[in-house]
Amino acid sequence: MPTMRQDNETINSKTKLEIIVTLCEKLKACYVFPDQAEQISKYLLKCLQEGAFENLDSGSLFALGLTLQLQEVNHDEHLWVRWHAQVLPENTEALRLDPTWQAARKEEARLDHYGFHMLERLPGNIGYVDIHYFHRPAWGGETAVEAMKYLSSCSAVIIDLRNCTGGYPGMVALVCTYLFDEEPLLLDSIYWRDDDLTQQFWTLPYIPGRRFPDTPIFLLTSKKTFSAGEEMAFILHTRKRGVIIGEKTDGGAHPGASYRISPHFEAFIPIGCSLSPLTGTDWEGIGVTPDIALPPEQSFNRAYQMALQIVLAELKDSKTTHQQQLAMEAQKALDNLCQGRSSY
């Protein structure tokens, strides 16, 4: 069993130097942009010499101080350090290769319901899904498939990414596959420095259930929307597949991996960069700009209102009893919205 620290133990000057030296070595070996890794390393050593970390004696404060200085050079928010009370696995490579580390992350993903926090059919046959994280498709693929199958019969779909902090491009590709037709579509490419290769992410040739490429899509974003959440927003935005409503996203496009830089310190280092097949760029540092800019607390109501209006327009000449009932349901929901009775 791994040992535990009983409190946030004091970090002395010698340990700080050792951690920074190890961190700089990892940056130079792994960071996706080698020239920037050199700049960041020099800056960290300069900060150490000038006493920037002198009063940061607890593990958590020192990790925070390192993170702030790491991001000072090029503002890469994927670059950070975290202190752990528990001793980290003794793996000289990335922590993702350690079975114990992976087992803990897999359990966290399961308890998070693989990032799918809410799934609902709203009045008017509007689908709603709230995604907080795109966990590995090998872990949460079945959950994603069931969610998308449920949404496939809806007249419009609201995808809420306002609290989506990241994840894996493979899961983004799985979810996006349902939103496009069967013709293979290159969604994104990621260059990985460690393997010196570019990995392509395409829509999948087969998925359980049916695709819904013509269903109106509304995507909600906020300043919290980050990394893989932004990737999905960027894909739908550049492909003109849906309407993005909310705030400009945070601007982090560099996927990375966790490394052990001391028994209690983890460093997350970007080892890849995203390249859009349409623009040749990504959203790093600039974020994704919504089609309709609104505060996060107002974006759901706007999306729901627009979705209901689409449904009502399609049902204006409804003939069947079911269509007429759906039109009445949608109209009542729209009236409630106008009277301020609905909000997510």
XYZ file of C-alpha atoms in Angstrom:
344
model
C 0.000 0.000 0.000
C 1.287 3.530 -0.775
C 2.294 5.586 2.218
C 0.502 8.764 3.213
C 1.609 12.111 4.576
C -0.382 13.151 7.581
C -0.352 16.848 6.691
C 0.892 19.343 4.140
C 4.547 18.815 4.995
C 7.073 21.643 4.835
C 9.227 21.771 1.678
C 12.799 22.894 2.309
C 15.103 24.757 -0.088
C 17.023 21.638 -1.116
C 13.810 19.816 -2.071
C 12.555 22.834 -3.996
C 15.758 22.915 -6.048
C 15.550 19.178 -6.759
C 11.924 19.455 -7.858
C 12.598 22.414 -10.151
C 15.632 20.751 -11.733
C 13.622 17.566 -12.381
C 10.711 19.616 -13.729
C 13.004 21.470 -16.133
C 14.440 18.175 -17.364
C 10.935 16.847 -18.015
C 9.948 20.031 -19.820
C 12.952 19.864 -22.132
C 12.350 16.189 -22.846
C 8.565 16.240 -23.255
C 7.000 19.672 -23.804
C 5.504 19.882 -27.282
C 7.488 23.021 -28.177
C 11.211 22.457 -27.345
C 12.195 26.120 -27.741
C 9.481 27.199 -25.323
C 10.550 24.468 -22.907
C 14.024 26.062 -22.813
C 12.531 29.491 -22.137
C 10.252 28.209 -19.375
C 13.114 26.287 -17.739
C 15.381 29.340 -17.705
C 12.560 31.422 -16.285
C 11.875 28.907 -13.477
C 15.552 28.839 -12.451
C 15.633 32.634 -12.539
C 12.569 32.769 -10.281
C 14.260 30.359 -7.877
C 17.434 32.467 -7.743
C 15.404 35.626 -7.145
C 13.560 34.045 -4.209
C 10.128 33.746 -5.806
C 9.519 30.417 -4.015
C 11.239 31.308 -0.758
C 8.103 31.654 1.377
C 6.145 28.841 -0.278
C 7.001 26.171 2.253
C 3.974 23.871 2.109
C 3.580 21.350 -0.681
C 0.313 22.749 -1.991
C 1.531 26.364 -1.979
C 4.803 25.455 -3.681
C 2.874 23.543 -6.376
C 0.629 26.567 -6.903
C 3.646 28.875 -7.106
C 5.298 26.615 -9.672
C 2.113 26.508 -11.737
C 1.784 30.286 -11.799
C 5.395 30.705 -12.906
C 5.159 27.910 -15.481
C 2.236 29.638 -17.145
C 3.841 33.078 -17.011
C 5.990 32.577 -20.128
C 3.445 31.404 -22.702
C 0.218 31.201 -20.677
C -0.321 27.497 -21.406
C -3.020 26.482 -18.915
C -2.399 22.794 -19.603
C 0.963 23.206 -17.874
C 0.673 22.765 -14.104
C 2.045 21.133 -10.938
C 0.018 19.460 -8.201
C 0.994 18.263 -4.729
C -0.386 14.920 -3.480
C -0.522 13.757 0.114
C -0.216 10.206 -1.196
C 3.135 9.019 -2.533
C 2.961 8.795 -6.322
C 3.867 5.575 -8.171
C 7.594 5.192 -8.786
C 7.450 5.282 -12.556
C 10.154 7.064 -14.514
C 7.822 7.409 -17.496
C 4.421 9.083 -17.666
C 2.075 8.205 -14.801
C -0.494 7.057 -17.353
C 1.624 3.917 -17.824
C 1.350 2.915 -14.168
C -1.456 0.351 -13.529
C -2.236 1.677 -10.047
C -2.506 5.259 -11.298
C -4.722 4.183 -14.190
C -6.971 2.104 -11.941
C -7.558 5.132 -9.710
C -8.358 7.338 -12.721
C -10.739 4.706 -14.101
C -12.614 4.546 -10.810
C -12.850 8.350 -10.735
C -14.298 8.235 -14.250
C -16.888 5.633 -13.227
C -17.985 7.663 -10.206
C -18.255 10.691 -12.521
C -20.610 8.643 -14.739
C -17.953 9.075 -17.424
C -18.682 12.801 -17.596
C -22.358 12.531 -18.568
C -24.058 14.286 -15.662
C -27.598 14.768 -16.976
C -29.672 13.391 -19.837
C -33.255 14.505 -20.356
C -36.087 14.929 -22.825
C -37.448 18.408 -22.241
C -41.036 19.421 -23.100
C -41.336 19.949 -26.851
C -39.169 16.879 -27.554
C -35.932 18.795 -26.998
C -32.983 16.649 -25.928
C -30.586 17.894 -23.264
C -27.234 16.424 -22.204
C -24.826 17.944 -19.677
C -21.234 16.750 -20.254
C -18.566 17.627 -17.677
C -15.690 15.565 -19.074
C -14.925 13.407 -22.110
C -13.447 10.334 -20.430
C -11.647 7.629 -22.406
C -13.991 5.881 -24.870
C -12.561 2.524 -23.716
C -14.012 3.327 -20.283
C -17.121 5.383 -20.965
C -17.981 4.525 -24.559
C -21.109 2.561 -23.620
C -22.399 5.472 -21.547
C -21.792 7.910 -24.419
C -23.494 5.583 -26.911
C -26.594 5.195 -24.725
C -26.806 8.973 -24.270
C -26.522 9.666 -27.988
C -29.027 6.924 -28.872
C -31.472 8.547 -26.450
C -30.987 11.961 -28.076
C -31.340 10.640 -31.629
C -35.159 10.731 -31.514
C -35.342 14.342 -30.307
C -36.458 17.209 -32.548
C -33.504 19.367 -31.419
C -30.612 18.803 -28.995
C -28.917 21.056 -26.450
C -25.367 19.941 -25.540
C -24.258 21.667 -22.355
C -20.468 22.088 -22.105
C -20.516 25.008 -19.668
C -18.776 22.856 -17.037
C -16.746 20.653 -19.378
C -13.090 20.866 -18.336
C -11.503 18.514 -20.865
C -10.954 14.888 -21.699
C -9.915 12.696 -24.594
C -10.273 13.414 -28.330
C -11.344 9.814 -28.948
C -14.493 10.364 -26.890
C -15.119 13.687 -28.656
C -14.896 11.813 -31.976
C -17.359 9.179 -30.765
C -19.934 11.778 -29.697
C -19.445 13.877 -32.841
C -19.937 10.839 -35.082
C -23.640 10.858 -34.214
C -23.939 14.469 -35.404
C -22.633 13.921 -38.944
C -23.623 11.646 -41.814
C -21.909 8.386 -42.769
C -19.255 9.866 -45.050
C -15.927 9.751 -43.127
C -15.023 13.180 -41.789
C -11.649 14.250 -40.412
C -12.467 16.102 -37.207
C -9.045 16.958 -35.799
C -5.358 16.059 -35.937
C -2.925 16.050 -33.009
C 0.837 16.126 -33.327
C 2.546 14.213 -30.489
C 6.127 15.209 -29.747
C 6.994 12.074 -27.773
C 6.237 9.770 -30.725
C 6.933 12.401 -33.409
C 3.726 11.542 -35.247
C 0.410 13.106 -36.143
C -2.716 11.239 -35.058
C -5.946 11.825 -36.955
C -9.404 11.658 -35.391
C -12.202 10.794 -37.811
C -15.911 10.174 -37.427
C -16.379 6.445 -36.930
C -17.549 4.169 -39.765
C -19.977 2.327 -37.477
C -21.814 3.281 -34.294
C -24.649 1.581 -32.399
C -27.927 3.381 -32.982
C -28.650 5.988 -35.625
C -26.942 9.217 -36.584
C -28.837 12.502 -36.564
C -26.901 14.805 -38.920
C -29.889 17.066 -39.625
C -31.143 17.569 -36.071
C -30.645 21.185 -34.892
C -27.831 21.353 -32.339
C -27.289 24.039 -29.707
C -23.993 23.986 -27.814
C -23.611 25.875 -24.507
C -20.171 27.185 -23.505
C -18.586 29.224 -20.729
C -15.173 30.390 -19.554
C -14.900 27.027 -17.772
C -15.159 25.129 -21.076
C -11.630 23.869 -21.673
C -9.477 21.466 -23.693
C -11.575 18.602 -25.137
C -14.737 20.579 -24.381
C -13.330 23.320 -26.560
C -12.315 20.785 -29.179
C -15.933 19.768 -29.659
C -17.044 23.408 -29.775
C -14.267 24.191 -32.278
C -15.243 21.256 -34.505
C -18.932 22.150 -34.558
C -18.123 25.826 -35.042
C -15.771 25.326 -38.004
C -18.105 22.728 -39.531
C -21.109 25.031 -39.018
C -22.901 22.179 -37.286
C -25.082 23.906 -34.758
C -25.298 27.176 -32.852
C -22.857 27.952 -30.041
C -24.347 30.047 -27.242
C -22.658 31.416 -24.124
C -19.208 32.719 -23.267
C -15.923 32.515 -25.118
C -14.093 29.371 -24.004
C -10.850 29.315 -22.013
C -8.332 28.639 -24.809
C -6.424 25.414 -24.059
C -5.582 23.173 -27.020
C -2.457 21.274 -25.940
C -3.124 17.701 -24.712
C -0.612 16.326 -22.259
C 0.392 13.699 -19.729
C 1.148 13.533 -16.017
C 4.696 12.928 -14.766
C 6.108 12.205 -11.308
C 8.735 14.854 -10.532
C 9.103 13.898 -6.859
C 7.382 11.435 -4.514
C 4.532 13.890 -3.869
C 4.571 16.179 -6.932
C 2.836 15.607 -10.256
C 3.523 17.774 -13.307
C 1.098 17.834 -16.219
C 3.048 18.658 -19.381
C 1.533 19.254 -22.837
C 3.048 16.800 -25.299
C 0.784 17.494 -28.280
C -0.884 20.248 -30.264
C -4.122 20.235 -32.203
C -4.429 21.128 -35.903
C -7.791 21.684 -37.571
C -8.115 20.114 -41.043
C -10.133 23.168 -42.095
C -8.096 26.037 -40.635
C -4.680 24.500 -39.901
C -4.879 26.200 -36.495
C -6.377 25.552 -33.080
C -7.966 27.503 -30.218
C -4.882 27.771 -27.983
C -4.848 31.101 -26.159
C -7.887 32.452 -28.016
C -10.733 30.072 -27.189
C -13.859 29.472 -29.247
C -16.088 32.479 -29.819
C -19.817 31.700 -29.559
C -22.307 32.571 -32.273
C -24.484 34.198 -29.620
C -22.612 35.742 -26.680
C -24.506 35.486 -23.390
C -23.711 35.000 -19.702
C -23.721 31.267 -18.831
C -26.850 31.551 -16.709
C -28.808 32.891 -19.702
C -27.546 30.577 -22.434
C -29.773 27.582 -21.723
C -32.995 29.573 -21.927
C -31.938 31.123 -25.238
C -31.047 27.732 -26.701
C -34.263 26.154 -25.447
C -36.308 29.019 -26.830
C -34.686 28.734 -30.268
C -35.136 24.954 -30.279
C -38.828 25.247 -29.394
C -39.354 27.810 -32.144
C -37.890 25.369 -34.666
C -40.208 22.612 -33.444
C -43.260 24.871 -33.621
C -42.340 26.011 -37.138
C -42.105 22.386 -38.262
C -45.456 21.539 -36.650
C -47.436 24.572 -37.822
C -49.355 22.446 -40.317
C -49.512 19.374 -38.090
C -52.144 16.863 -39.072
C -51.893 13.947 -36.649
C -53.109 13.986 -33.081
C -49.609 13.262 -31.807
C -48.116 16.168 -33.772
C -50.816 18.492 -32.455
C -50.149 17.357 -28.890
C -46.420 17.926 -29.368
C -47.110 21.411 -30.749
C -49.219 22.227 -27.684
C -46.468 20.889 -25.415
C -43.838 22.985 -27.181
C -45.999 26.112 -27.099
C -46.635 25.713 -23.375
C -42.896 25.301 -22.743
C -42.180 28.411 -24.810
C -44.804 30.382 -22.888
C -43.253 29.279 -19.608
C -39.841 30.413 -20.849
C -41.197 33.821 -21.767
C -42.639 34.092 -18.267
C -39.329 33.147 -16.665
C -40.427 29.718 -15.415
C -37.617 27.618 -16.866
C -33.867 27.781 -16.318
C -30.870 25.437 -16.150
